[in-house]
XYZ file of C-alpha atoms in Angstrom:
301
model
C -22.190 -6.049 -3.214
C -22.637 -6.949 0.428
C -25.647 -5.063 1.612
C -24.135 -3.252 5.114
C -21.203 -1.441 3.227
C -23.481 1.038 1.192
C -25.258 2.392 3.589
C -24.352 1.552 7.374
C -21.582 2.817 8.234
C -19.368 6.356 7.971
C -15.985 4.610 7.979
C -14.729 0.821 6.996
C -12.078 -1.293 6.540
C -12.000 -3.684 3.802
C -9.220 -6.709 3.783
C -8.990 -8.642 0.951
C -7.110 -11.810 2.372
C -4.463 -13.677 1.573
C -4.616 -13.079 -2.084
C -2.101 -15.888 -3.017
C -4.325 -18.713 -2.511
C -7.060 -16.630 -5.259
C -4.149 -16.312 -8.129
C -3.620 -12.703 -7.876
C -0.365 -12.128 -6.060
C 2.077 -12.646 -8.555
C 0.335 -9.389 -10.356
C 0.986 -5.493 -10.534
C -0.446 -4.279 -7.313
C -2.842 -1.898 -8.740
C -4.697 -4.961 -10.587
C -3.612 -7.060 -6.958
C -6.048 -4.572 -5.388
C -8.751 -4.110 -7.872
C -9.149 -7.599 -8.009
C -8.845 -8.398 -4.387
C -11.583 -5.619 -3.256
C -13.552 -7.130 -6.238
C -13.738 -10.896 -4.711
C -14.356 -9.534 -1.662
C -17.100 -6.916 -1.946
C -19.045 -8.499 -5.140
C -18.396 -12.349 -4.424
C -22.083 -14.169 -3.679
C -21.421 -14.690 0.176
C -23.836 -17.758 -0.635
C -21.352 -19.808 -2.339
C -19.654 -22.062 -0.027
C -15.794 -21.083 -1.196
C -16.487 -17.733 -0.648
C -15.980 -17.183 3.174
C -16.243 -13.001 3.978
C -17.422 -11.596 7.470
C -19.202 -8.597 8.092
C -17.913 -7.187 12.018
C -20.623 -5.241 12.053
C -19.480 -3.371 15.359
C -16.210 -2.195 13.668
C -17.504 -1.856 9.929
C -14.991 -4.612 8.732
C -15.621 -6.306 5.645
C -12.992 -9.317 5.822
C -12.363 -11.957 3.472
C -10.982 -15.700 4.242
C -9.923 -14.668 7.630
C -9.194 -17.871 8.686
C -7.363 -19.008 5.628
C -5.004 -15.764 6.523
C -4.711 -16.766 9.830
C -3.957 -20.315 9.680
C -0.918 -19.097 7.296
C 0.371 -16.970 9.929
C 0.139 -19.309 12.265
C 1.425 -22.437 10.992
C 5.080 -21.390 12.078
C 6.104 -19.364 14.942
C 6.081 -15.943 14.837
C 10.049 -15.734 15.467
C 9.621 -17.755 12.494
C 7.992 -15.597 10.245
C 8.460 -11.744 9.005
C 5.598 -9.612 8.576
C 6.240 -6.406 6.233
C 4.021 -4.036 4.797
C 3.251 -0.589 2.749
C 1.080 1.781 3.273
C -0.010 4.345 0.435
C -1.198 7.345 1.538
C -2.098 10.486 -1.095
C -3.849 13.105 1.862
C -1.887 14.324 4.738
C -3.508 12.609 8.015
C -2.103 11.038 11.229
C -5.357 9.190 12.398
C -5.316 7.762 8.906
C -1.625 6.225 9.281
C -3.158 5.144 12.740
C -6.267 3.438 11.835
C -4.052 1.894 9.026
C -1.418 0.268 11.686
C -4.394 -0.666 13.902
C -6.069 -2.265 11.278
C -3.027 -4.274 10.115
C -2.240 -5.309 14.196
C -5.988 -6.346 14.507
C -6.842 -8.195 11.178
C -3.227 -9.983 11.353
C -4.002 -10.612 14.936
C 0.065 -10.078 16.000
C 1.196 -7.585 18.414
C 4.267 -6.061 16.195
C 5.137 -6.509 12.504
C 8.754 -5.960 11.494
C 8.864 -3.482 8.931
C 6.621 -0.543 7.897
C 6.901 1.492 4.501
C 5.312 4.693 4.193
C 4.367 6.152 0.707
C 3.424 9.332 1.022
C 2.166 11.061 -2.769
C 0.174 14.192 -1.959
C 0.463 15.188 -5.602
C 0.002 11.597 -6.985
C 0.597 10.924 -10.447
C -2.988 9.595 -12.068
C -3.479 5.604 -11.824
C -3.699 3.157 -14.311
C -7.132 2.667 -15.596
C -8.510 -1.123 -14.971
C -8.728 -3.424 -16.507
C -6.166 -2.438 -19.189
C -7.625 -2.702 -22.413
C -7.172 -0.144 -25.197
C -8.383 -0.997 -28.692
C -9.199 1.117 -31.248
C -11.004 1.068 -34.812
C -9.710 4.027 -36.351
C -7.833 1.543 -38.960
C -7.620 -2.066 -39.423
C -4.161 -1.627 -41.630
C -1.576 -2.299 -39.748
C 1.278 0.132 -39.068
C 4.577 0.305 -37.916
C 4.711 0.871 -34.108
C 6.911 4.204 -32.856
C 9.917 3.425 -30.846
C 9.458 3.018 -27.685
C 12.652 4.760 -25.669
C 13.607 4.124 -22.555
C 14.353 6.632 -19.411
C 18.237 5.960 -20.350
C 17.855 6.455 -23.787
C 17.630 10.369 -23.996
C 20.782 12.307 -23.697
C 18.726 14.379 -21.304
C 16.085 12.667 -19.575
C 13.090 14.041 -17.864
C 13.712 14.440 -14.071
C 12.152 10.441 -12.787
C 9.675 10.243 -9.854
C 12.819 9.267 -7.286
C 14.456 12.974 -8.591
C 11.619 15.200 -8.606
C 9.519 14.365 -5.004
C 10.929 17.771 -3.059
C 10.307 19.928 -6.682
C 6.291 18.420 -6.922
C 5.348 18.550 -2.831
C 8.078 21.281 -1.908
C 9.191 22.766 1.981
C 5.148 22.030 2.878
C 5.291 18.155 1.957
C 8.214 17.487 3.539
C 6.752 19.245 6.507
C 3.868 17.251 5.958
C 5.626 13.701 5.872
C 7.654 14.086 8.916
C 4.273 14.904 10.879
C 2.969 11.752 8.975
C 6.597 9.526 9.863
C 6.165 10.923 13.706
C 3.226 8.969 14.083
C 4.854 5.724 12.726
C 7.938 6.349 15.309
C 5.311 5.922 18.027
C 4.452 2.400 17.086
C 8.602 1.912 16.991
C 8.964 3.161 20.252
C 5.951 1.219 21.594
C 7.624 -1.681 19.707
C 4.861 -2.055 17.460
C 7.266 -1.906 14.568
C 10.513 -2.899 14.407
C 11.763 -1.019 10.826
C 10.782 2.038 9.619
C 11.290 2.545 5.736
C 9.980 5.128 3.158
C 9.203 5.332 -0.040
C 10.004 7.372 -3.328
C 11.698 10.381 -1.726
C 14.946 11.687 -3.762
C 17.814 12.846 -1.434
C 17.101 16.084 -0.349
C 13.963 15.043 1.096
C 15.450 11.877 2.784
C 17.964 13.502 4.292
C 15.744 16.099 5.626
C 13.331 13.468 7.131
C 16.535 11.668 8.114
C 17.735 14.351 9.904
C 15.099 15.098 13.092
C 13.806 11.584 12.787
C 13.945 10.156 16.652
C 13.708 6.549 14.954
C 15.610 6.908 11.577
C 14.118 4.971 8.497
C 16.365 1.947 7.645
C 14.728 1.023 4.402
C 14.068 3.090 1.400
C 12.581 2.387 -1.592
C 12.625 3.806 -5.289
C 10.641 3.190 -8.041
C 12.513 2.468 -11.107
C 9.573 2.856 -13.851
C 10.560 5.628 -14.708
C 14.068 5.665 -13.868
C 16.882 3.533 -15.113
C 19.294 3.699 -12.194
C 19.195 5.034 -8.826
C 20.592 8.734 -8.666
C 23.942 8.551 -7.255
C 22.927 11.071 -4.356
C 20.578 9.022 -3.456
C 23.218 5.875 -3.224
C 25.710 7.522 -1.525
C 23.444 8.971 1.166
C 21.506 5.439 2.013
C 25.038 3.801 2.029
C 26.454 6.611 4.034
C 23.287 5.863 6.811
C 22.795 2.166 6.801
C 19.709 2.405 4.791
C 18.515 -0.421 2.447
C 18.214 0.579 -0.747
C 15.152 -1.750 -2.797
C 13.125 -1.310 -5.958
C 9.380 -1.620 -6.176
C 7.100 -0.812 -9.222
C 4.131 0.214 -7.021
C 1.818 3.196 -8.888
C 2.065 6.416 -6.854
C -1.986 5.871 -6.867
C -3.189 2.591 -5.988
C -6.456 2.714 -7.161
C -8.053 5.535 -8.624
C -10.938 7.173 -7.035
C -13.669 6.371 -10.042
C -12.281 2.579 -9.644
C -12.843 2.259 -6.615
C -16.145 3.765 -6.936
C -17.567 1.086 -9.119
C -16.841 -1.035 -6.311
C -18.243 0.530 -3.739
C -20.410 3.713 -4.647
C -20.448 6.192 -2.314
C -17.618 5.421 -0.528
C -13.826 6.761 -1.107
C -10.543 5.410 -0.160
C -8.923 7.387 2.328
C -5.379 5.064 3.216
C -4.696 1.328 1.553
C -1.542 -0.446 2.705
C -0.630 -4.021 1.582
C 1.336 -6.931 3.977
C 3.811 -9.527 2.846
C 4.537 -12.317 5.152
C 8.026 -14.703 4.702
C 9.271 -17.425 6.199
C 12.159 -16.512 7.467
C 14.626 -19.305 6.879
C 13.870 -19.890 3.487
C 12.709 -16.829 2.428
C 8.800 -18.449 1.423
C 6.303 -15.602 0.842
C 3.367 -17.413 2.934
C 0.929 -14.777 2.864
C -0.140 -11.505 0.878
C -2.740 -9.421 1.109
C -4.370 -4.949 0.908
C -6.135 -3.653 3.609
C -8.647 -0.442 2.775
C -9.949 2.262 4.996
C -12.451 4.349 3.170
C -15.371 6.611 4.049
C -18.495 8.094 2.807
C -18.229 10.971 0.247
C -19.882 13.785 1.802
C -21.907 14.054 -0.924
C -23.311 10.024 -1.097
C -26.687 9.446 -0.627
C -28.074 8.085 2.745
């Protein structure tokens, strides 16, 4: 690991780069990020393909930053879009700042055109990496049990896009539009051009929707666990000029104990990933997570 992260500093941000050019981006984004933060944090800075950058003023740990920023500069920005996420599981405004910041510094770019906020203050647990389950209880081998499908019960259990307002209730919602206020400031400062959210079911949107000074034009659902989009949820987004899109995204990015392997003592407190196109012919050019963490209270100095 690079020495200045473990001890140095209260508060950093990690970029991984443009993670296209190292073979991950075509990946789920859990392993996208695991794998990312990996390359950057335990690469051998000594070896002449690996290129990271300690900022030691701001507590940046930044990989290929000038292989990101030659692809975002090789066209024009009219020429390009810049989107991105950001997953958030604790309720904080100066994280959703220092996560905007970070993505207007490391990108170097005055505005980006779209923001998503995923907001999971009850997350579902993460995916343990890597994926690898084998067991020696038998070597004979058995018939597997059918796996069904969301649509396959007459009476499916309520999917992530149904249940947000039953698992974070009157308080989350209360919670996320304090959390979306602070993203309408970068849309009024024309920071951001597109607001979008992520995961909520109707009720919630609608309540977000409703004393939003910028309303969200993009919302997303994950469809892991759900075979169709819930017809409330349809009617309202087509009702409000809202884009409707599908991601697969975890609710948690990266569980804590991961990401403590990676670098002890510290825990993520925001992550939020970028996508840039080409605009005319749609060419993803660029892709890459951004990490804030901090110190546990309870690392050693």
């Amino acid at each position: 690991m690079i020495p200045c992260i473990t001890k140095k500093y209260q508060n950093v941000v990690i970029s991984t780069g443009n993670i296209i050019n190292n073979e991950l981006g075509q990946r789920k984004s859990n392993e996208e990020l695991y794998d990312g933060l990996k390359i950057t944090l335990h690469s051998d800075p000594n070896v002449d393909r690996v290129v990271v950058e300690i900022d030691e003023r701001h507590g940046r740990v930044q990989h290929a930053t000038q292989e990101l920023t030659n692809r975002l500069t090789e066209n024009q920005r009219c020429e390009i879009s810049i989107g991105a996420k950001i997953f958030l599981n604790t309720n904080s405004t100066v994280y959703i700042e220092q996560a905007v910041e970070a993505l207007l510094t490391i990108l170097n770019v005055t505005h980006v055109d779209n923001v998503v906020l995923a907001y999971h203050p009850n997350a579902a647990g993460g995916t343990t990496l890597p994926v690898a389950n084998a067991t020696a209880e038998s070597t004979t081998p058995t018939a597997a049990p059918a796996v069904k499908s969301p649509c396959s019960e007459a009476n499916p259990t309520p999917s992530s896009v149904a249940s947000w307002s039953l698992r974070n209730g009157a308080s989350g919602v209360t919670d996320l539009k304090q959390l979306y206020r602070s993203l309408e400031q970068y849309a009024l400062n024309q920071k951001i051009t597109q607001l979008g959210i992520a995961d909520l079911d109707a009720e919630a949107l609608a309540e977000l929707h409703k004393t939003a000074s910028v309303a969200p034009t993009i919302a997303q659902v994950n469809l892991s666990t759900c075979c169709r989009v819930p017809t409330e949820l349809q009617e309202f987004c087509a009702a409000h000029d809202i884009q409707l899109n599908t991601h697969g995204d975890p609710e948690l990015l990266l569980p804590e104990e991961q990401f403590s392997a990676l670098a002890p003592g510290y825990t993520i407190d925001w992550s939020l990933r970028y996508q840039v196109h080409v605009r005319c012919r749609g060419v993803l050019t660029a892709k890459g997570y951004i990490v804030g963490a901090s110190r546990s209270p309870n690392a050693s100095a």
